[in-house]
mmCIF file of C-alpha atoms in Angstrom:
data_model
loop_
_atom_site.group_PDB
_atom_site.id
_atom_site.type_symbol
_atom_site.label_atom_id
_atom_site.label_comp_id
_atom_site.label_asym_id
_atom_site.label_seq_id
_atom_site.Cartn_x
_atom_site.Cartn_y
_atom_site.Cartn_z
ATOM 1 C CA UNK A 1 44.783 -22.867 13.419
ATOM 2 C CA UNK A 2 46.747 -23.498 16.441
ATOM 3 C CA UNK A 3 50.093 -22.480 15.891
ATOM 4 C CA UNK A 4 48.812 -19.607 14.223
ATOM 5 C CA UNK A 5 47.414 -18.658 17.699
ATOM 6 C CA UNK A 6 50.891 -19.647 18.975
ATOM 7 C CA UNK A 7 52.545 -17.201 17.083
ATOM 8 C CA UNK A 8 50.039 -14.516 17.990
ATOM 9 C CA UNK A 9 50.256 -15.604 21.794
ATOM 10 C CA UNK A 10 53.877 -15.499 21.659
ATOM 11 C CA UNK A 11 53.739 -11.922 19.902
ATOM 12 C CA UNK A 12 51.424 -10.681 22.668
ATOM 13 C CA UNK A 13 51.058 -12.161 25.854
ATOM 14 C CA UNK A 14 54.836 -13.543 26.069
ATOM 15 C CA UNK A 15 56.994 -10.339 24.676
ATOM 16 C CA UNK A 16 58.436 -11.544 21.870
ATOM 17 C CA UNK A 17 60.213 -9.478 19.631
ATOM 18 C CA UNK A 18 61.030 -12.773 17.040
ATOM 19 C CA UNK A 19 59.552 -15.960 16.350
ATOM 20 C CA UNK A 20 60.224 -18.752 14.033
ATOM 21 C CA UNK A 21 58.498 -20.839 11.985
ATOM 22 C CA UNK A 22 60.310 -23.735 11.343
ATOM 23 C CA UNK A 23 58.817 -27.197 8.578
ATOM 24 C CA UNK A 24 60.184 -30.107 6.662
ATOM 25 C CA UNK A 25 59.064 -31.439 3.738
ATOM 26 C CA UNK A 26 55.301 -32.297 2.836
ATOM 27 C CA UNK A 27 54.083 -29.161 5.489
ATOM 28 C CA UNK A 28 56.507 -26.191 4.229
ATOM 29 C CA UNK A 29 53.323 -24.909 2.690
ATOM 30 C CA UNK A 30 51.902 -24.932 6.023
ATOM 31 C CA UNK A 31 54.581 -23.529 7.096
ATOM 32 C CA UNK A 32 54.104 -20.332 4.842
ATOM 33 C CA UNK A 33 50.139 -20.654 5.267
ATOM 34 C CA UNK A 34 50.686 -19.429 9.025
ATOM 35 C CA UNK A 35 53.261 -16.942 8.732
ATOM 36 C CA UNK A 36 50.520 -15.715 6.393
ATOM 37 C CA UNK A 37 47.284 -15.081 8.336
ATOM 38 C CA UNK A 38 50.177 -14.105 11.308
ATOM 39 C CA UNK A 39 51.086 -11.434 9.467
ATOM 40 C CA UNK A 40 48.420 -10.402 7.500
ATOM 41 C CA UNK A 41 45.182 -11.280 9.301
ATOM 42 C CA UNK A 42 45.991 -10.941 13.406
ATOM 43 C CA UNK A 43 48.951 -9.109 13.168
ATOM 44 C CA UNK A 44 48.479 -6.961 10.443
ATOM 45 C CA UNK A 45 51.001 -3.748 10.981
ATOM 46 C CA UNK A 46 52.802 -5.230 14.061
ATOM 47 C CA UNK A 47 54.238 -8.189 12.941
ATOM 48 C CA UNK A 48 56.055 -9.095 8.855
ATOM 49 C CA UNK A 49 58.318 -11.707 7.164
ATOM 50 C CA UNK A 50 61.587 -10.637 8.406
ATOM 51 C CA UNK A 51 63.564 -13.609 6.884
ATOM 52 C CA UNK A 52 63.093 -16.795 5.192
ATOM 53 C CA UNK A 53 65.617 -19.841 4.213
ATOM 54 C CA UNK A 54 65.593 -22.859 2.921
ATOM 55 C CA UNK A 55 67.528 -25.563 3.214
ATOM 56 C CA UNK A 56 67.962 -29.944 2.901
ATOM 57 C CA UNK A 57 68.596 -32.850 5.324
ATOM 58 C CA UNK A 58 69.542 -35.520 3.777
ATOM 59 C CA UNK A 59 69.449 -39.297 6.149
ATOM 60 C CA UNK A 60 69.232 -42.880 5.445
ATOM 61 C CA UNK A 61 65.706 -44.024 5.042
ATOM 62 C CA UNK A 62 64.344 -47.436 6.388
ATOM 63 C CA UNK A 63 65.723 -49.516 2.781
ATOM 64 C CA UNK A 64 69.607 -47.748 3.492
ATOM 65 C CA UNK A 65 68.406 -45.257 0.784
ATOM 66 C CA UNK A 66 69.877 -41.781 1.097
ATOM 67 C CA UNK A 67 66.584 -38.989 0.955
ATOM 68 C CA UNK A 68 66.670 -35.763 0.860
ATOM 69 C CA UNK A 69 64.258 -33.446 2.004
ATOM 70 C CA UNK A 70 63.886 -29.658 2.347
ATOM 71 C CA UNK A 71 63.517 -27.308 4.683
ATOM 72 C CA UNK A 72 61.992 -24.078 5.297
ATOM 73 C CA UNK A 73 62.188 -21.295 7.927
ATOM 74 C CA UNK A 74 60.610 -18.076 8.798
ATOM 75 C CA UNK A 75 62.232 -15.174 10.541
ATOM 76 C CA UNK A 76 58.917 -13.037 12.284
ATOM 77 C CA UNK A 77 59.832 -9.886 13.164
ATOM 78 C CA UNK A 78 57.877 -7.354 15.277
ATOM 79 C CA UNK A 79 57.279 -4.683 12.947
ATOM 80 C CA UNK B 1 61.902 -33.706 -11.916
ATOM 81 C CA UNK B 2 61.163 -31.477 -14.791
ATOM 82 C CA UNK B 3 61.352 -28.531 -13.269
ATOM 83 C CA UNK B 4 64.766 -28.842 -12.147
ATOM 84 C CA UNK B 5 65.259 -30.026 -15.519
ATOM 85 C CA UNK B 6 63.923 -26.828 -16.739
ATOM 86 C CA UNK B 7 65.904 -24.693 -14.761
ATOM 87 C CA UNK B 8 69.697 -26.220 -14.991
ATOM 88 C CA UNK B 9 68.281 -25.756 -19.029
ATOM 89 C CA UNK B 10 68.104 -21.815 -18.333
ATOM 90 C CA UNK B 11 70.655 -21.030 -16.093
ATOM 91 C CA UNK B 12 73.085 -23.585 -19.027
ATOM 92 C CA UNK B 13 71.992 -23.809 -22.100
ATOM 93 C CA UNK B 14 70.068 -20.200 -22.084
ATOM 94 C CA UNK B 15 72.827 -18.231 -20.959
ATOM 95 C CA UNK B 16 70.004 -17.250 -17.711
ATOM 96 C CA UNK B 17 71.538 -15.082 -14.745
ATOM 97 C CA UNK B 18 68.462 -15.074 -12.696
ATOM 98 C CA UNK B 19 65.351 -17.824 -12.842
ATOM 99 C CA UNK B 20 61.964 -17.854 -10.596
ATOM 100 C CA UNK B 21 60.251 -20.354 -9.426
ATOM 101 C CA UNK B 22 56.652 -19.815 -7.919
ATOM 102 C CA UNK B 23 54.286 -21.827 -6.018
ATOM 103 C CA UNK B 24 50.843 -21.233 -5.317
ATOM 104 C CA UNK B 25 49.028 -23.332 -2.021
ATOM 105 C CA UNK B 26 50.642 -26.973 -1.206
ATOM 106 C CA UNK B 27 52.681 -26.851 -3.923
ATOM 107 C CA UNK B 28 55.004 -24.134 -2.747
ATOM 108 C CA UNK B 29 56.997 -27.401 -1.125
ATOM 109 C CA UNK B 30 57.154 -28.634 -4.033
ATOM 110 C CA UNK B 31 58.899 -25.337 -4.967
ATOM 111 C CA UNK B 32 61.197 -25.248 -2.383
ATOM 112 C CA UNK B 33 62.398 -29.328 -3.679
ATOM 113 C CA UNK B 34 62.996 -28.254 -6.678
ATOM 114 C CA UNK B 35 64.952 -24.518 -6.190
ATOM 115 C CA UNK B 36 67.077 -26.902 -2.966
ATOM 116 C CA UNK B 37 67.803 -29.665 -5.911
ATOM 117 C CA UNK B 38 68.604 -27.565 -8.759
ATOM 118 C CA UNK B 39 71.102 -25.041 -6.549
ATOM 119 C CA UNK B 40 72.016 -28.197 -4.036
ATOM 120 C CA UNK B 41 72.963 -31.186 -6.768
ATOM 121 C CA UNK B 42 72.841 -29.877 -10.125
ATOM 122 C CA UNK B 43 74.457 -26.104 -10.098
ATOM 123 C CA UNK B 44 76.214 -26.477 -6.743
ATOM 124 C CA UNK B 45 78.614 -23.679 -6.402
ATOM 125 C CA UNK B 46 77.175 -21.847 -9.702
ATOM 126 C CA UNK B 47 73.810 -21.065 -8.422
ATOM 127 C CA UNK B 48 72.566 -20.063 -5.260
ATOM 128 C CA UNK B 49 69.240 -19.100 -3.780
ATOM 129 C CA UNK B 50 69.342 -15.287 -3.812
ATOM 130 C CA UNK B 51 65.449 -14.411 -2.663
ATOM 131 C CA UNK B 52 62.795 -15.269 -1.175
ATOM 132 C CA UNK B 53 59.270 -14.091 -0.948
ATOM 133 C CA UNK B 54 55.714 -15.202 0.643
ATOM 134 C CA UNK B 55 52.820 -13.622 0.017
ATOM 135 C CA UNK B 56 49.320 -14.626 -0.324
ATOM 136 C CA UNK B 57 46.252 -13.583 -2.464
ATOM 137 C CA UNK B 58 42.181 -13.742 -1.795
ATOM 138 C CA UNK B 59 39.381 -14.959 -4.459
ATOM 139 C CA UNK B 60 36.472 -15.809 -3.876
ATOM 140 C CA UNK B 61 35.505 -19.450 -4.032
ATOM 141 C CA UNK B 62 32.594 -21.085 -6.383
ATOM 142 C CA UNK B 63 30.084 -21.306 -2.791
ATOM 143 C CA UNK B 64 31.595 -17.076 -2.619
ATOM 144 C CA UNK B 65 33.288 -17.661 0.126
ATOM 145 C CA UNK B 66 36.445 -16.184 0.586
ATOM 146 C CA UNK B 67 39.589 -18.147 0.206
ATOM 147 C CA UNK B 68 43.643 -17.289 1.272
ATOM 148 C CA UNK B 69 46.025 -18.971 -0.974
ATOM 149 C CA UNK B 70 49.088 -18.716 0.405
ATOM 150 C CA UNK B 71 52.133 -17.983 -2.833
ATOM 151 C CA UNK B 72 55.879 -18.527 -2.709
ATOM 152 C CA UNK B 73 58.845 -17.037 -4.652
ATOM 153 C CA UNK B 74 61.859 -18.105 -4.767
ATOM 154 C CA UNK B 75 64.927 -16.308 -6.776
ATOM 155 C CA UNK B 76 67.476 -18.223 -7.813
ATOM 156 C CA UNK B 77 71.192 -16.343 -9.295
ATOM 157 C CA UNK B 78 74.242 -17.230 -11.095
ATOM 158 C CA UNK B 79 77.117 -16.829 -8.130
#
């Protein structure tokens, strides 16, 4: 809920015209929830999803194995 | 991993030119993983993410409360 408030504040009190929501791994579903609640419940007809990108990052974990983690980048924009 | 195989099979042995990956709620991050692994590891330069849509569905749970659940629809396309 805190994330939603952050987005709403940026669009309303900070006058932002674009706000990005980014997440990695299992938090990707949370990012989608946040974007949906912000655009459908709080900023309906004012802000919409402009663009969504998915990607993945590879890194070595502590055991030296290569791990791939997915990322999402949701761009919200004033309508 | 099963989902990845399913996608790869559809593009290769079934000759599909487009395959959709859909998920709801906490499985959204899994759908992104599946799309990333399929396009980056198995079908690199052959299949790419064409379009991503997020949405949400509202329904009443057993206690009669309205619950919102986010959804994702990732469209993969032959390059």
